[in-house]
Coordinates of C-alpha atoms in Angstrom, one line a residue:
M19 CA 123.0 105.5 106.7
K20 CA 119.8 103.8 105.7
I21 CA 119.9 101.2 103.2
L22 CA 117.0 99.8 100.9
L23 CA 118.0 96.2 99.8
T24 CA 115.7 94.6 97.2
G25 CA 115.9 91.0 97.1
H26 CA 117.0 90.5 100.7
S27 CA 115.7 87.0 101.1
G28 CA 118.1 85.8 97.8
M29 CA 121.6 84.2 98.6
V30 CA 123.6 87.8 97.8
G31 CA 120.9 89.6 100.0
Q32 CA 121.1 87.0 102.8
N33 CA 124.8 87.1 102.7
I34 CA 124.8 90.9 102.9
L35 CA 122.6 91.3 106.0
E36 CA 124.6 88.5 107.6
H37 CA 128.2 90.1 106.8
H38 CA 129.4 91.3 110.3
K39 CA 129.6 95.0 108.9
A40 CA 126.0 94.9 108.4
Q41 CA 125.2 95.9 112.1
N42 CA 126.5 99.6 111.1
Y43 CA 123.9 100.3 109.1
T44 CA 119.8 100.5 109.2
F45 CA 118.6 98.1 106.2
L46 CA 115.4 98.1 105.0
T47 CA 114.0 94.6 103.6
P48 CA 110.4 94.8 102.5
K49 CA 109.1 91.5 102.0
S50 CA 107.4 91.3 98.2
T51 CA 104.1 91.4 99.9
T52 CA 105.1 94.8 100.9
L53 CA 107.1 96.0 98.0
N54 CA 106.4 94.3 94.6
L55 CA 109.1 95.3 92.4
E56 CA 107.1 94.8 89.3
H57 CA 104.8 97.3 90.2
K58 CA 105.8 100.8 89.5
L59 CA 103.3 102.7 91.5
E60 CA 103.8 100.6 94.7
V61 CA 107.7 100.9 94.2
E62 CA 107.8 104.9 94.0
A63 CA 105.1 104.9 97.1
Y64 CA 107.7 103.0 99.0
I65 CA 110.9 104.9 98.2
E66 CA 108.9 108.3 98.5
A67 CA 107.7 107.3 102.2
H68 CA 111.0 105.6 103.4
K69 CA 113.8 108.0 101.5
P70 CA 116.5 105.4 102.1
D71 CA 120.2 107.3 101.4
L72 CA 121.2 104.2 99.3
V73 CA 119.7 101.6 97.3
I74 CA 121.4 98.4 96.9
H75 CA 119.4 96.6 94.0
A76 CA 119.9 92.7 94.1
A77 CA 116.8 91.4 93.4
G78 CA 115.8 89.2 90.6
M79 CA 114.5 86.1 88.8
V80 CA 117.5 84.2 88.8
G81 CA 118.2 80.4 87.5
G82 CA 120.4 77.9 85.7
I83 CA 120.6 77.4 82.0
Q84 CA 117.6 74.8 82.0
A85 CA 115.3 77.4 83.8
N86 CA 116.6 80.0 81.3
I87 CA 116.0 77.9 78.4
A88 CA 112.6 77.0 79.5
H89 CA 111.4 80.6 80.9
P90 CA 112.8 83.6 78.5
V91 CA 109.7 85.3 78.7
D92 CA 109.9 85.5 82.5
F93 CA 113.5 86.3 82.8
L94 CA 113.3 89.1 80.5
I95 CA 110.3 90.9 81.7
K96 CA 110.3 90.4 85.3
N97 CA 114.2 91.4 85.6
L98 CA 113.7 94.3 83.4
D99 CA 110.4 95.6 85.3
M100 CA 112.2 95.0 88.7
G101 CA 115.4 97.2 87.6
K102 CA 113.7 99.8 85.6
H103 CA 111.2 100.4 88.3
I104 CA 113.5 101.0 91.4
I105 CA 116.0 103.0 89.7
M106 CA 113.4 105.0 88.0
A107 CA 111.6 105.6 91.3
A108 CA 115.2 106.0 93.1
K109 CA 115.7 108.8 90.7
K110 CA 112.2 110.3 91.0
H111 CA 112.9 110.9 94.6
K112 CA 116.3 112.5 94.3
I113 CA 117.8 109.3 96.0
K114 CA 121.7 110.3 95.1
S115 CA 123.3 106.7 95.4
L116 CA 122.5 103.3 94.1
I117 CA 124.5 100.1 93.3
N118 CA 122.7 97.8 90.4
L119 CA 124.0 94.1 90.8
S120 CA 124.1 93.0 87.1
S121 CA 125.5 89.6 85.9
S122 CA 128.6 88.6 83.7
C123 CA 125.9 87.3 81.4
M124 CA 125.3 90.3 79.7
Y125 CA 128.8 90.1 78.0
P126 CA 128.8 89.2 74.3
R127 CA 129.3 85.3 74.0
L128 CA 132.5 85.6 71.2
A129 CA 134.1 88.4 73.2
Q130 CA 137.8 88.0 73.9
N131 CA 138.3 86.3 77.4
P132 CA 138.8 87.9 80.0
L133 CA 135.8 90.1 79.8
K134 CA 136.4 93.9 80.0
E135 CA 133.8 96.0 81.2
S136 CA 134.3 97.8 77.6
E137 CA 132.4 95.1 76.0
I138 CA 129.3 95.2 77.2
L139 CA 126.8 95.5 73.8
K140 CA 130.0 94.9 71.8
G141 CA 128.3 91.4 70.0
E142 CA 126.0 88.4 70.1
L143 CA 124.6 87.3 73.6
E144 CA 124.5 84.0 74.8
P145 CA 121.3 82.3 73.2
T146 CA 120.5 80.1 76.4
N147 CA 120.4 83.1 78.7
E148 CA 119.7 86.1 76.4
G149 CA 116.5 87.3 78.4
Y150 CA 118.0 88.0 81.4
A151 CA 121.0 89.3 79.9
L152 CA 119.1 91.9 77.8
A153 CA 117.1 93.1 81.1
K154 CA 120.6 93.5 82.9
I155 CA 122.3 95.3 80.0
V156 CA 119.1 97.6 80.1
T157 CA 119.5 98.6 84.0
T158 CA 123.2 98.7 83.5
R159 CA 123.1 101.4 80.7
L160 CA 120.0 103.2 82.5
C161 CA 122.5 104.0 85.4
E162 CA 124.9 105.1 82.9
Y163 CA 122.4 107.3 81.2
I164 CA 121.2 108.8 84.3
V165 CA 124.8 109.8 85.6
K166 CA 125.5 111.2 81.9
E167 CA 122.4 113.6 82.5
S168 CA 122.7 114.1 86.3
P169 CA 126.5 114.1 87.3
T170 CA 125.2 114.5 91.2
Y171 CA 123.6 111.2 90.9
N172 CA 126.0 108.1 91.8
Y173 CA 124.1 105.0 90.2
K174 CA 127.0 102.3 89.6
T175 CA 126.9 98.7 88.4
V176 CA 128.6 95.9 90.0
I177 CA 129.1 93.1 87.7
P178 CA 129.9 89.9 89.5
C179 CA 131.1 86.3 88.1
N180 CA 129.0 83.4 88.7
L181 CA 127.9 83.1 92.4
Y182 CA 127.7 80.5 94.7
G183 CA 127.2 79.5 98.6
R184 CA 125.0 79.9 101.4
Y185 CA 121.3 80.4 100.7
D186 CA 121.9 79.1 97.4
K187 CA 119.2 77.2 95.2
F188 CA 119.7 73.4 94.9
S189 CA 117.0 72.6 92.7
P190 CA 118.4 71.0 89.4
K191 CA 115.9 73.0 87.4
H192 CA 116.4 76.5 89.1
S193 CA 119.8 76.3 90.5
H194 CA 123.3 77.4 88.9
M195 CA 125.9 74.6 88.6
I196 CA 127.6 74.5 91.6
P197 CA 124.5 73.8 94.0
A198 CA 123.0 71.6 91.4
V199 CA 126.2 69.6 91.1
I200 CA 126.5 69.2 95.0
K201 CA 123.1 67.7 94.9
K202 CA 123.6 65.5 92.3
I203 CA 126.9 64.3 93.5
H204 CA 125.4 64.0 96.9
D205 CA 122.3 61.7 95.7
A206 CA 124.5 59.6 93.8
K207 CA 126.7 59.0 96.4
T208 CA 123.6 58.4 99.0
R209 CA 122.3 55.8 96.1
K210 CA 125.6 54.4 95.6
D211 CA 125.4 55.3 91.9
K212 CA 128.7 54.4 90.2
E213 CA 128.7 57.2 87.7
V214 CA 127.4 60.5 87.6
E215 CA 126.2 62.4 84.2
I216 CA 127.9 65.5 82.9
W217 CA 126.6 68.1 80.1
G218 CA 129.0 68.3 77.5
D219 CA 132.5 67.2 77.2
G220 CA 133.2 69.3 80.5
Q221 CA 135.9 71.8 79.0
A222 CA 134.2 74.8 79.3
R223 CA 135.5 77.1 81.6
R224 CA 133.6 79.1 84.5
E225 CA 134.3 81.7 87.4
F226 CA 132.4 80.9 90.3
M227 CA 132.6 83.4 93.6
Y228 CA 131.4 82.5 97.1
A229 CA 128.6 84.8 97.9
E230 CA 130.1 85.6 101.1
D231 CA 132.9 87.4 99.1
L232 CA 130.5 89.7 97.4
A233 CA 129.2 90.4 100.5
D234 CA 132.5 91.7 101.8
F235 CA 132.8 93.6 98.3
I236 CA 129.2 95.6 98.8
F237 CA 130.5 96.9 102.3
Y238 CA 133.8 97.9 100.9
T239 CA 131.8 99.7 97.9
I240 CA 129.7 101.4 100.8
E241 CA 132.6 102.9 102.5
H242 CA 134.1 104.1 98.6
L243 CA 131.4 104.7 96.4
E244 CA 132.6 107.7 95.0
K245 CA 135.8 106.4 93.7
L246 CA 133.6 102.8 92.4
P247 CA 134.0 102.6 88.5
Q248 CA 130.7 103.2 86.7
N249 CA 130.5 99.5 85.7
L250 CA 132.9 96.9 87.7
N251 CA 133.6 93.5 87.1
V252 CA 133.8 91.6 90.5
G253 CA 135.4 88.2 90.9
L254 CA 138.5 86.1 91.1
G255 CA 140.1 86.4 87.9
S256 CA 140.8 82.9 87.2
D257 CA 138.4 80.0 86.3
W258 CA 138.0 76.3 86.2
T259 CA 136.7 73.5 83.8
I260 CA 133.3 72.2 84.6
N261 CA 135.1 68.7 84.8
E262 CA 137.0 70.2 87.9
Y263 CA 134.4 71.2 89.5
Y264 CA 132.8 68.0 89.4
Q265 CA 135.8 66.7 90.6
T266 CA 136.3 69.4 93.7
I267 CA 132.7 68.5 94.4
A268 CA 133.1 64.9 94.3
D269 CA 136.4 65.2 96.6
V270 CA 134.5 67.2 99.1
V271 CA 131.2 64.9 99.2
G272 CA 133.4 61.9 99.4
Y273 CA 131.9 60.3 95.8
K274 CA 134.2 58.0 94.4
G275 CA 132.3 56.9 91.0
V276 CA 133.4 58.1 87.6
F277 CA 131.8 60.9 85.4
K278 CA 130.0 60.2 81.8
H279 CA 129.8 63.2 79.2
D280 CA 126.6 63.6 77.6
L281 CA 127.7 65.3 74.6
T282 CA 124.1 66.1 73.2
K283 CA 123.4 68.7 75.9
P284 CA 123.8 72.4 75.9
V285 CA 126.9 73.8 77.4
G286 CA 126.4 77.7 76.9
M287 CA 129.8 79.7 76.4
K288 CA 132.8 77.9 76.1
Q289 CA 134.8 80.3 78.5
K290 CA 133.3 83.1 80.8
L291 CA 136.2 84.8 82.8
I292 CA 135.9 88.5 83.7
D293 CA 138.8 90.9 83.6
N294 CA 139.8 91.7 87.3
E295 CA 142.0 95.1 86.3
K296 CA 139.7 97.4 87.4
L297 CA 138.7 95.7 91.0
T298 CA 142.1 95.2 91.6
A299 CA 142.9 99.0 91.1
F300 CA 139.5 99.8 93.3
G301 CA 141.7 97.8 96.3
W302 CA 139.8 94.4 96.8
K303 CA 140.2 91.0 96.5
A304 CA 138.1 87.8 97.2
R305 CA 139.2 85.6 99.5
T306 CA 137.6 82.5 99.6
S307 CA 139.2 79.5 97.5
L308 CA 137.2 77.3 95.7
K309 CA 137.9 74.1 98.0
E310 CA 136.4 76.2 100.9
G311 CA 133.7 77.5 99.7
I312 CA 132.5 74.2 98.2
E313 CA 132.9 72.8 101.7
K314 CA 131.1 75.6 103.4
T315 CA 128.2 75.2 100.9
Y316 CA 127.9 71.5 100.9
A317 CA 128.0 71.8 104.8
Y318 CA 125.0 74.7 104.4
Y319 CA 123.5 71.9 101.9
K320 CA 123.5 69.1 104.6
N321 CA 122.7 71.4 107.8
A322 CA 119.7 73.5 106.4
I323 CA 118.4 71.9 103.0
L324 CA 118.6 68.2 103.9
N325 CA 117.3 68.7 107.6
D326 CA 114.9 71.5 106.9

């Protein structure tokens, strides 16, 4: 099988390519200089020339709460253009199978947890990442509409919970919580700081899955694409408080200081836990514990980032 993987240089893409089952497939991994997903005609020409059997759309502009607040236009337009161009080009050239990676941030901010796939567009979005969420909602609905109009097309959307792991971004301005906190606490230990700041009261709850587990799910999905639901949450079905994440990371890093809460800072949704009932029925489960995942991610940070 020939698979076009967009976003191959990102965290999800690199974990897919390094999975032991990747050798069973031929992956097309064009660089952005070869395939700019924001250019419609360029995307159509690439699909027509290479005719993949399957498209996995994992590309996107991603970032944490600070980046989303600072650049809502880019998070909306860039992700929307990339998504619609690759999906419509695949349809135009009759590529029958496509896996669209979306995000749990597209669920309404006041939706009842755990978040079910049926809750999409049932309420107001979280303002701090609304642009990104809107783009993901459109591409998710687009896949639904294509399948509705043409049932021979197998265009499905995967909705992962928050991710972290090897190949993550560790810049405070552009990263998600876990890599940002790993860097923050490592730096605090190095400087021998006595305290580390946490935004808000630390009681907001989040669900983070190790990215290598998502890669494992992708290969399971490739083998069972026909029975994959139209939209499927992929996560752990359990969550932790921000305070618990900070403490676990501090334990792994070996930081002995205390935490100070800044109640003036935004914290986003109070909870974001996905419902994994359909995932369980699909027959897949994540394997990596939180501590094990953070240990692996911290090892990657020290070996690949600090020593780069």
